[in-house]
PDB file of C-alpha atoms in Angstrom:
ATOM      1  CA  ARG F  13      -0.154   0.027   0.084  1.00 73.00           C
ATOM      2  CA  LYS F  14       1.129   3.500  -0.763  1.00 81.00           C
ATOM      3  CA  GLU F  15       2.285   5.611   2.028  1.00 88.00           C
ATOM      4  CA  VAL F  16      -0.112   8.458   0.525  1.00 92.00           C
ATOM      5  CA  GLU F  17      -3.029   7.684  -2.252  1.00 93.00           C
ATOM      6  CA  GLN F  18      -4.757  10.276  -4.118  1.00 94.00           C
ATOM      7  CA  ASP F  19      -7.396   9.344  -6.841  1.00 89.00           C
ATOM      8  CA  PRO F  20      -5.122  10.944  -9.865  1.00 87.00           C
ATOM      9  CA  GLY F  21      -8.115  12.275 -11.699  1.00 86.00           C
ATOM     10  CA  PRO F  22      -8.106  14.145 -13.972  1.00 92.00           C
ATOM     11  CA  PHE F  23     -11.736  16.126 -12.549  1.00 94.00           C
ATOM     12  CA  ASN F  24     -12.880  17.949 -15.426  1.00 96.00           C
ATOM     13  CA  VAL F  25     -15.403  20.507 -13.539  1.00 97.00           C
ATOM     14  CA  PRO F  26     -17.217  23.587 -15.158  1.00 97.00           C
ATOM     15  CA  GLU F  27     -16.502  27.080 -13.488  1.00 97.00           C
ATOM     16  CA  GLY F  28     -18.672  27.783 -10.842  1.00 97.00           C
ATOM     17  CA  ALA F  29     -18.794  23.775  -9.275  1.00 97.00           C
ATOM     18  CA  THR F  30     -18.101  22.833  -6.326  1.00 97.00           C
ATOM     19  CA  VAL F  31     -14.750  20.033  -6.249  1.00 97.00           C
ATOM     20  CA  ALA F  32     -13.704  17.513  -3.712  1.00 96.00           C
ATOM     21  CA  PHE F  33     -10.541  15.695  -3.706  1.00 94.00           C
ATOM     22  CA  ASN F  34      -9.914  13.010  -1.151  1.00 94.00           C
ATOM     23  CA  CYS F  35      -6.538  11.387   0.312  1.00 95.00           C
ATOM     24  CA  THR F  36      -5.489   8.654   2.607  1.00 95.00           C
ATOM     25  CA  TYR F  37      -2.420   7.943   4.272  1.00 94.00           C
ATOM     26  CA  SER F  38      -1.009   4.727   5.571  1.00 92.00           C
ATOM     27  CA  ASN F  39       1.182   5.646   8.945  1.00 86.00           C
ATOM     28  CA  SER F  40      -1.128   6.102  11.610  1.00 84.00           C
ATOM     29  CA  ALA F  41       1.783   8.259  13.452  1.00 83.00           C
ATOM     30  CA  SER F  42       2.226  10.960  10.832  1.00 83.00           C
ATOM     31  CA  GLN F  43       1.975  14.108  12.959  1.00 80.00           C
ATOM     32  CA  SER F  44       1.139  17.101  10.060  1.00 86.00           C
ATOM     33  CA  PHE F  45      -0.672  17.223   6.533  1.00 91.00           C
ATOM     34  CA  PHE F  46      -0.473  20.120   3.826  1.00 92.00           C
ATOM     35  CA  TRP F  47      -2.131  20.107   0.500  1.00 95.00           C
ATOM     36  CA  TYR F  48      -0.020  21.583  -2.219  1.00 94.00           C
ATOM     37  CA  ARG F  49      -0.406  23.064  -5.787  1.00 96.00           C
ATOM     38  CA  GLN F  50       1.565  22.183  -8.561  1.00 94.00           C
ATOM     39  CA  ASP F  51       1.279  23.769 -11.854  1.00 94.00           C
ATOM     40  CA  CYS F  52       2.663  22.031 -15.215  1.00 87.00           C
ATOM     41  CA  ARG F  53       6.207  21.609 -14.897  1.00 79.00           C
ATOM     42  CA  LYS F  54       6.386  23.699 -12.162  1.00 91.00           C
ATOM     43  CA  GLU F  55       7.262  24.081  -8.222  1.00 93.00           C
ATOM     44  CA  PRO F  56       4.723  22.676  -5.559  1.00 93.00           C
ATOM     45  CA  LYS F  57       3.498  25.381  -3.984  1.00 93.00           C
ATOM     46  CA  LEU F  58       1.644  25.497  -0.364  1.00 91.00           C
ATOM     47  CA  LEU F  59      -1.917  25.815  -0.679  1.00 94.00           C
ATOM     48  CA  MET F  60      -3.104  25.272   2.989  1.00 92.00           C
ATOM     49  CA  SER F  61      -1.936  23.389   6.200  1.00 89.00           C
ATOM     50  CA  VAL F  62      -4.241  20.731   7.320  1.00 90.00           C
ATOM     51  CA  TYR F  63      -5.736  20.873  11.271  1.00 83.00           C
ATOM     52  CA  SER F  64      -7.702  18.269  13.082  1.00 82.00           C
ATOM     53  CA  SER F  65     -10.552  20.719  13.658  1.00 84.00           C
ATOM     54  CA  GLY F  66     -10.507  21.633   9.850  1.00 86.00           C
ATOM     55  CA  ASN F  67      -9.762  24.505   8.181  1.00 91.00           C
ATOM     56  CA  GLU F  68     -10.677  26.973   5.463  1.00 93.00           C
ATOM     57  CA  ASP F  69      -9.150  29.978   3.356  1.00 93.00           C
ATOM     58  CA  GLY F  70     -11.530  31.355   1.114  1.00 96.00           C
ATOM     59  CA  ARG F  71     -13.066  28.775  -1.128  1.00 97.00           C
ATOM     60  CA  PHE F  72     -10.756  26.133  -0.136  1.00 97.00           C
ATOM     61  CA  THR F  73     -11.758  24.050   2.993  1.00 96.00           C
ATOM     62  CA  ALA F  74      -9.428  21.231   4.426  1.00 95.00           C
ATOM     63  CA  GLN F  75     -10.623  18.070   6.429  1.00 94.00           C
ATOM     64  CA  LEU F  76      -9.030  15.895   8.458  1.00 93.00           C
ATOM     65  CA  ASN F  77     -10.362  12.491   9.772  1.00 92.00           C
ATOM     66  CA  ARG F  78      -7.259  10.952  11.707  1.00 91.00           C
ATOM     67  CA  ALA F  79      -9.502   8.001  12.731  1.00 91.00           C
ATOM     68  CA  SER F  80      -9.843   6.844   9.123  1.00 92.00           C
ATOM     69  CA  GLN F  81      -6.456   8.582   8.177  1.00 93.00           C
ATOM     70  CA  TYR F  82      -8.250  10.366   6.017  1.00 93.00           C
ATOM     71  CA  ILE F  83      -7.731  14.064   4.147  1.00 95.00           C
ATOM     72  CA  SER F  84     -10.100  16.177   1.690  1.00 95.00           C
ATOM     73  CA  LEU F  85      -9.770  19.735   0.137  1.00 97.00           C
ATOM     74  CA  LEU F  86     -13.058  21.207  -1.367  1.00 97.00           C
ATOM     75  CA  ILE F  87     -12.631  24.025  -3.476  1.00 97.00           C
ATOM     76  CA  ARG F  88     -16.162  25.961  -3.848  1.00 98.00           C
ATOM     77  CA  ASP F  89     -16.900  28.535  -6.946  1.00 98.00           C
ATOM     78  CA  SER F  90     -14.404  26.881  -9.284  1.00 98.00           C
ATOM     79  CA  LYS F  91     -11.843  29.475 -11.005  1.00 97.00           C
ATOM     80  CA  LEU F  92     -10.090  28.507 -14.402  1.00 97.00           C
ATOM     81  CA  SER F  93      -7.117  29.532 -12.163  1.00 97.00           C
ATOM     82  CA  ASP F  94      -7.665  26.762 -10.166  1.00 97.00           C
ATOM     83  CA  SER F  95      -6.878  24.337 -12.702  1.00 97.00           C
ATOM     84  CA  ALA F  96      -3.636  22.449 -11.447  1.00 96.00           C
ATOM     85  CA  THR F  97      -2.558  19.011  -9.786  1.00 95.00           C
ATOM     86  CA  TYR F  98      -3.400  18.839  -6.319  1.00 96.00           C
ATOM     87  CA  LEU F  99      -0.924  17.005  -3.790  1.00 95.00           C
ATOM     88  CA  CYS F 100      -1.936  15.592  -0.618  1.00 95.00           C
ATOM     89  CA  VAL F 101       1.256  15.380   1.767  1.00 92.00           C
ATOM     90  CA  VAL F 102       1.736  13.896   5.194  1.00 91.00           C
ATOM     91  CA  ASN F 103       4.935  14.360   7.075  1.00 84.00           C
ATOM     92  CA  MET F 104       5.830  11.342   8.516  1.00 73.00           C
ATOM     93  CA  ARG F 105       8.539  11.716  10.564  1.00 68.00           C
ATOM     94  CA  ARG F 106      11.562  14.286  11.244  1.00 66.00           C
ATOM     95  CA  GLY F 107      10.604  16.626   8.680  1.00 67.00           C
ATOM     96  CA  LYS F 108       9.973  13.949   5.772  1.00 77.00           C
ATOM     97  CA  LEU F 109       7.299  14.986   3.708  1.00 84.00           C
ATOM     98  CA  ILE F 110       5.430  12.565   1.654  1.00 88.00           C
ATOM     99  CA  PHE F 111       3.841  13.648  -1.344  1.00 91.00           C
ATOM    100  CA  GLY F 112       0.716  11.845  -2.483  1.00 92.00           C
ATOM    101  CA  THR F 113       1.057  11.526  -6.630  1.00 91.00           C
ATOM    102  CA  GLY F 114      -1.581  14.267  -7.164  1.00 93.00           C
ATOM    103  CA  THR F 115      -5.212  14.750  -8.297  1.00 94.00           C
ATOM    104  CA  ARG F 116      -5.381  16.456 -11.519  1.00 94.00           C
ATOM    105  CA  LEU F 117      -8.017  19.193 -11.828  1.00 96.00           C
ATOM    106  CA  GLN F 118      -9.560  20.925 -15.060  1.00 96.00           C
ATOM    107  CA  VAL F 119     -11.813  23.791 -14.484  1.00 97.00           C
ATOM    108  CA  PHE F 120     -13.392  24.783 -18.114  1.00 96.00           C
ATOM    109  CA  PRO F 121     -15.761  27.904 -19.428  1.00 95.00           C
TER     110      PRO F 121
ATOM    111  CA  ASN H  24      14.137  37.646   0.534  1.00 55.00           C
ATOM    112  CA  ALA H  25      14.547  35.630  -2.515  1.00 74.00           C
ATOM    113  CA  GLY H  26      13.171  32.117  -2.347  1.00 92.00           C
ATOM    114  CA  VAL H  27      15.256  29.119  -2.690  1.00 95.00           C
ATOM    115  CA  MET H  28      17.744  29.349  -5.613  1.00 96.00           C
ATOM    116  CA  GLN H  29      18.357  26.361  -7.725  1.00 97.00           C
ATOM    117  CA  ASN H  30      20.765  25.987 -10.332  1.00 96.00           C
ATOM    118  CA  PRO H  31      21.158  25.276 -13.306  1.00 97.00           C
ATOM    119  CA  ARG H  32      17.547  25.419 -14.464  1.00 96.00           C
ATOM    120  CA  HIS H  33      18.221  22.944 -17.348  1.00 97.00           C
ATOM    121  CA  LEU H  34      21.443  20.434 -17.167  1.00 98.00           C
ATOM    122  CA  VAL H  35      21.918  18.249 -20.291  1.00 98.00           C
ATOM    123  CA  ARG H  36      24.340  15.415 -19.876  1.00 98.00           C
ATOM    124  CA  ARG H  37      25.612  12.485 -21.596  1.00 97.00           C
ATOM    125  CA  ARG H  38      25.183   8.914 -20.642  1.00 97.00           C
ATOM    126  CA  GLY H  39      28.345   8.399 -18.166  1.00 97.00           C
ATOM    127  CA  GLN H  40      28.890  11.807 -17.243  1.00 98.00           C
ATOM    128  CA  GLU H  41      28.415  13.561 -13.577  1.00 98.00           C
ATOM    129  CA  ALA H  42      25.457  15.808 -13.154  1.00 98.00           C
ATOM    130  CA  ARG H  43      25.998  18.454 -10.054  1.00 98.00           C
ATOM    131  CA  LEU H  44      22.487  20.426  -9.049  1.00 98.00           C
ATOM    132  CA  ARG H  45      22.941  23.127  -6.655  1.00 98.00           C
ATOM    133  CA  CYS H  46      20.413  24.539  -4.134  1.00 98.00           C
ATOM    134  CA  SER H  47      20.642  27.435  -1.982  1.00 97.00           C
ATOM    135  CA  PRO H  48      17.906  27.295   1.117  1.00 95.00           C
ATOM    136  CA  MET H  49      15.738  30.810   1.434  1.00 92.00           C
ATOM    137  CA  LYS H  50      17.828  32.946   4.095  1.00 90.00           C
ATOM    138  CA  GLY H  51      17.451  31.858   7.564  1.00 86.00           C
ATOM    139  CA  HIS H  52      16.421  28.032   6.616  1.00 88.00           C
ATOM    140  CA  SER H  53      18.935  25.423   7.872  1.00 88.00           C
ATOM    141  CA  HIS H  54      16.916  22.225   6.698  1.00 90.00           C
ATOM    142  CA  VAL H  55      17.166  21.232   2.745  1.00 94.00           C
ATOM    143  CA  TYR H  56      15.072  18.509   1.246  1.00 94.00           C
ATOM    144  CA  TRP H  57      15.854  17.106  -2.761  1.00 96.00           C
ATOM    145  CA  TYR H  58      13.028  15.403  -4.034  1.00 95.00           C
ATOM    146  CA  ARG H  59      12.682  13.966  -7.545  1.00 96.00           C
ATOM    147  CA  GLN H  60       9.506  13.675 -10.214  1.00 94.00           C
ATOM    148  CA  LEU H  61       9.776  11.587 -13.367  1.00 89.00           C
ATOM    149  CA  PRO H  62       7.552  12.654 -15.913  1.00 80.00           C
ATOM    150  CA  GLU H  63       3.791  12.013 -15.382  1.00 76.00           C
ATOM    151  CA  GLU H  64       4.815  10.891 -11.833  1.00 81.00           C
ATOM    152  CA  GLY H  65       4.805  12.252  -8.003  1.00 85.00           C
ATOM    153  CA  LEU H  66       7.283  13.975  -6.182  1.00 91.00           C
ATOM    154  CA  LYS H  67       9.521  11.413  -4.604  1.00 92.00           C
ATOM    155  CA  PHE H  68      11.684  11.879  -1.307  1.00 91.00           C
ATOM    156  CA  MET H  69      15.474  11.474  -1.335  1.00 95.00           C
ATOM    157  CA  VAL H  70      17.111  13.027   1.147  1.00 94.00           C
ATOM    158  CA  TYR H  71      16.967  15.595   4.039  1.00 92.00           C
ATOM    159  CA  LEU H  72      19.849  17.068   5.216  1.00 93.00           C
ATOM    160  CA  GLN H  73      20.712  19.966   7.629  1.00 91.00           C
ATOM    161  CA  LYS H  74      24.044  21.919   7.816  1.00 89.00           C
ATOM    162  CA  GLU H  75      27.118  19.471   7.441  1.00 89.00           C
ATOM    163  CA  ASN H  76      24.449  16.729   8.445  1.00 93.00           C
ATOM    164  CA  ILE H  77      22.472  14.169   6.901  1.00 94.00           C
ATOM    165  CA  ILE H  78      18.939  13.420   8.836  1.00 90.00           C
ATOM    166  CA  ASP H  79      17.496  10.901   6.381  1.00 90.00           C
ATOM    167  CA  GLU H  80      18.682   9.723   3.085  1.00 93.00           C
ATOM    168  CA  SER H  81      16.349   6.807   3.048  1.00 91.00           C
ATOM    169  CA  GLY H  82      14.895   7.848  -0.592  1.00 92.00           C
ATOM    170  CA  MET H  83      18.435   8.144  -1.836  1.00 94.00           C
ATOM    171  CA  PRO H  84      19.439   5.389  -4.484  1.00 94.00           C
ATOM    172  CA  LYS H  85      22.101   3.411  -2.685  1.00 90.00           C
ATOM    173  CA  GLU H  86      24.500   4.035  -5.756  1.00 95.00           C
ATOM    174  CA  ARG H  87      25.764   7.178  -7.924  1.00 97.00           C
ATOM    175  CA  PHE H  88      23.910   9.325  -5.737  1.00 98.00           C
ATOM    176  CA  SER H  89      25.075  11.609  -3.311  1.00 97.00           C
ATOM    177  CA  ALA H  90      24.033  14.797  -1.214  1.00 97.00           C
ATOM    178  CA  GLU H  91      25.500  17.497   0.947  1.00 96.00           C
ATOM    179  CA  PHE H  92      24.901  20.663   2.690  1.00 96.00           C
ATOM    180  CA  PRO H  93      28.140  22.147   3.626  1.00 93.00           C
ATOM    181  CA  LYS H  94      28.477  24.886   6.436  1.00 90.00           C
ATOM    182  CA  GLU H  95      29.469  27.168   3.937  1.00 90.00           C
ATOM    183  CA  GLY H  96      27.559  27.619   0.270  1.00 93.00           C
ATOM    184  CA  PRO H  97      24.999  25.550  -1.226  1.00 96.00           C
ATOM    185  CA  SER H  98      23.358  22.157  -1.114  1.00 97.00           C
ATOM    186  CA  ILE H  99      24.783  19.869  -3.448  1.00 98.00           C
ATOM    187  CA  LEU H 100      23.307  16.870  -5.188  1.00 98.00           C
ATOM    188  CA  ARG H 101      25.495  15.057  -7.427  1.00 98.00           C
ATOM    189  CA  ILE H 102      24.561  12.303  -9.806  1.00 98.00           C
ATOM    190  CA  GLN H 103      27.874  10.188 -10.991  1.00 97.00           C
ATOM    191  CA  GLN H 104      27.400   8.175 -13.925  1.00 98.00           C
ATOM    192  CA  VAL H 105      24.254   9.276 -15.231  1.00 98.00           C
ATOM    193  CA  VAL H 106      21.672   6.974 -17.011  1.00 97.00           C
ATOM    194  CA  ARG H 107      18.742   7.911 -19.193  1.00 95.00           C
ATOM    195  CA  GLY H 108      16.419   6.816 -15.993  1.00 94.00           C
ATOM    196  CA  ASP H 109      17.983   9.568 -14.073  1.00 96.00           C
ATOM    197  CA  SER H 110      16.072  11.785 -16.658  1.00 96.00           C
ATOM    198  CA  ALA H 111      13.876  13.855 -14.030  1.00 96.00           C
ATOM    199  CA  ALA H 112      13.033  17.204 -12.694  1.00 96.00           C
ATOM    200  CA  TYR H 113      14.975  17.432  -9.267  1.00 97.00           C
ATOM    201  CA  PHE H 114      13.327  20.098  -7.202  1.00 97.00           C
ATOM    202  CA  CYS H 115      14.829  21.256  -3.776  1.00 96.00           C
ATOM    203  CA  ALA H 116      12.808  22.665  -0.715  1.00 93.00           C
ATOM    204  CA  SER H 117      13.856  24.273   2.732  1.00 92.00           C
ATOM    205  CA  SER H 118      12.302  25.063   6.098  1.00 87.00           C
ATOM    206  CA  PRO H 119      13.504  26.877   9.109  1.00 83.00           C
ATOM    207  CA  ASP H 120      12.909  23.958  11.070  1.00 73.00           C
ATOM    208  CA  GLN H 121      11.743  20.055  10.317  1.00 64.00           C
ATOM    209  CA  GLY H 122       9.319  20.694   8.174  1.00 59.00           C
ATOM    210  CA  GLY H 123       6.489  20.666  10.965  1.00 56.00           C
ATOM    211  CA  LEU H 124       3.010  22.156  10.959  1.00 53.00           C
ATOM    212  CA  ASP H 125       4.105  26.141  11.429  1.00 59.00           C
ATOM    213  CA  SER H 126       7.032  25.430   8.708  1.00 69.00           C
ATOM    214  CA  PRO H 127       6.015  23.842   5.806  1.00 77.00           C
ATOM    215  CA  LEU H 128       8.224  23.280   2.831  1.00 85.00           C
ATOM    216  CA  HIS H 129       9.634  26.291   0.066  1.00 89.00           C
ATOM    217  CA  PHE H 130      10.536  24.870  -3.004  1.00 93.00           C
ATOM    218  CA  GLY H 131      12.799  26.044  -5.624  1.00 95.00           C
ATOM    219  CA  ASN H 132      12.045  26.310  -9.575  1.00 95.00           C
ATOM    220  CA  GLY H 133      13.599  22.948  -9.896  1.00 96.00           C
ATOM    221  CA  THR H 134      16.405  21.700 -12.097  1.00 97.00           C
ATOM    222  CA  ARG H 135      15.414  19.550 -15.244  1.00 96.00           C
ATOM    223  CA  LEU H 136      18.050  16.700 -15.851  1.00 97.00           C
ATOM    224  CA  THR H 137      18.141  15.323 -19.460  1.00 97.00           C
ATOM    225  CA  VAL H 138      20.611  12.610 -20.180  1.00 97.00           C
ATOM    226  CA  THR H 139      21.163  11.392 -23.915  1.00 96.00           C
TER     227      THR H 139
END
C-alpha cells in the first residue's frame, strides 16, 4: 500500500462548480498534513495546512479525519485559475514529507 | 527575500557523465530537502539534510547518488555516471525547522536533468 494515496483524476468541472478531493495515508503516526498545488512543470506551492478541527481559506476547505486516516480538500466556486494538480502531503517524521501522486483538476468555461 | 534558488534550471548530460545540482535555501533556513519527479509521476523524497549533516537519506539510490549541505555554500546533489533513467525534475525545498505544521516546505524552481 502506498504511504499516501490520491485519485489521479482528472476532474473536469465547469466554472463555479464545487469539487472535492480525497487522500488517504497509511502511517497512523503521521504528524502533520498539507495540500500543495503544482502547475504544469513548475514547483509545488503550499495551498494550506490541514488541522484536525478543519480549516478554511476563502474558497478552500480542508478536513482531517485521523481515525480513518483521511484528508480532504473542498474547492467552492471553481475558477479557471484553479486548474492544476493538487498534492496531498503527509509529514511522517523528522521533516520527511511524503507527497501523493496528485489529483489533476481542469476547470472549463 | 529571495526564495529557494536552484541552478542550473536545465542540465543536459550524456550517459556516464556526472551531474551536479545546486540549491541555496531561503535566508534563515537550515533544513534542505531534495525530491525527484519523473515525467507524469509524483514527487519522491530523496534526502533531508541540515548543515553538515544528512538526517534522512532513505529515498536516495544506494549507488551513484550523493548529497551534501556544507557549512558554507549551497546544498549539492551529485549524480555520478548518469543513465537515461535519471532524467527527471529535481526539486529542492527548505524550511527553518523540521518541516512541521508551522513551517511547510518552500520549493525552488527545480533542475530539469536530461540524459542523452
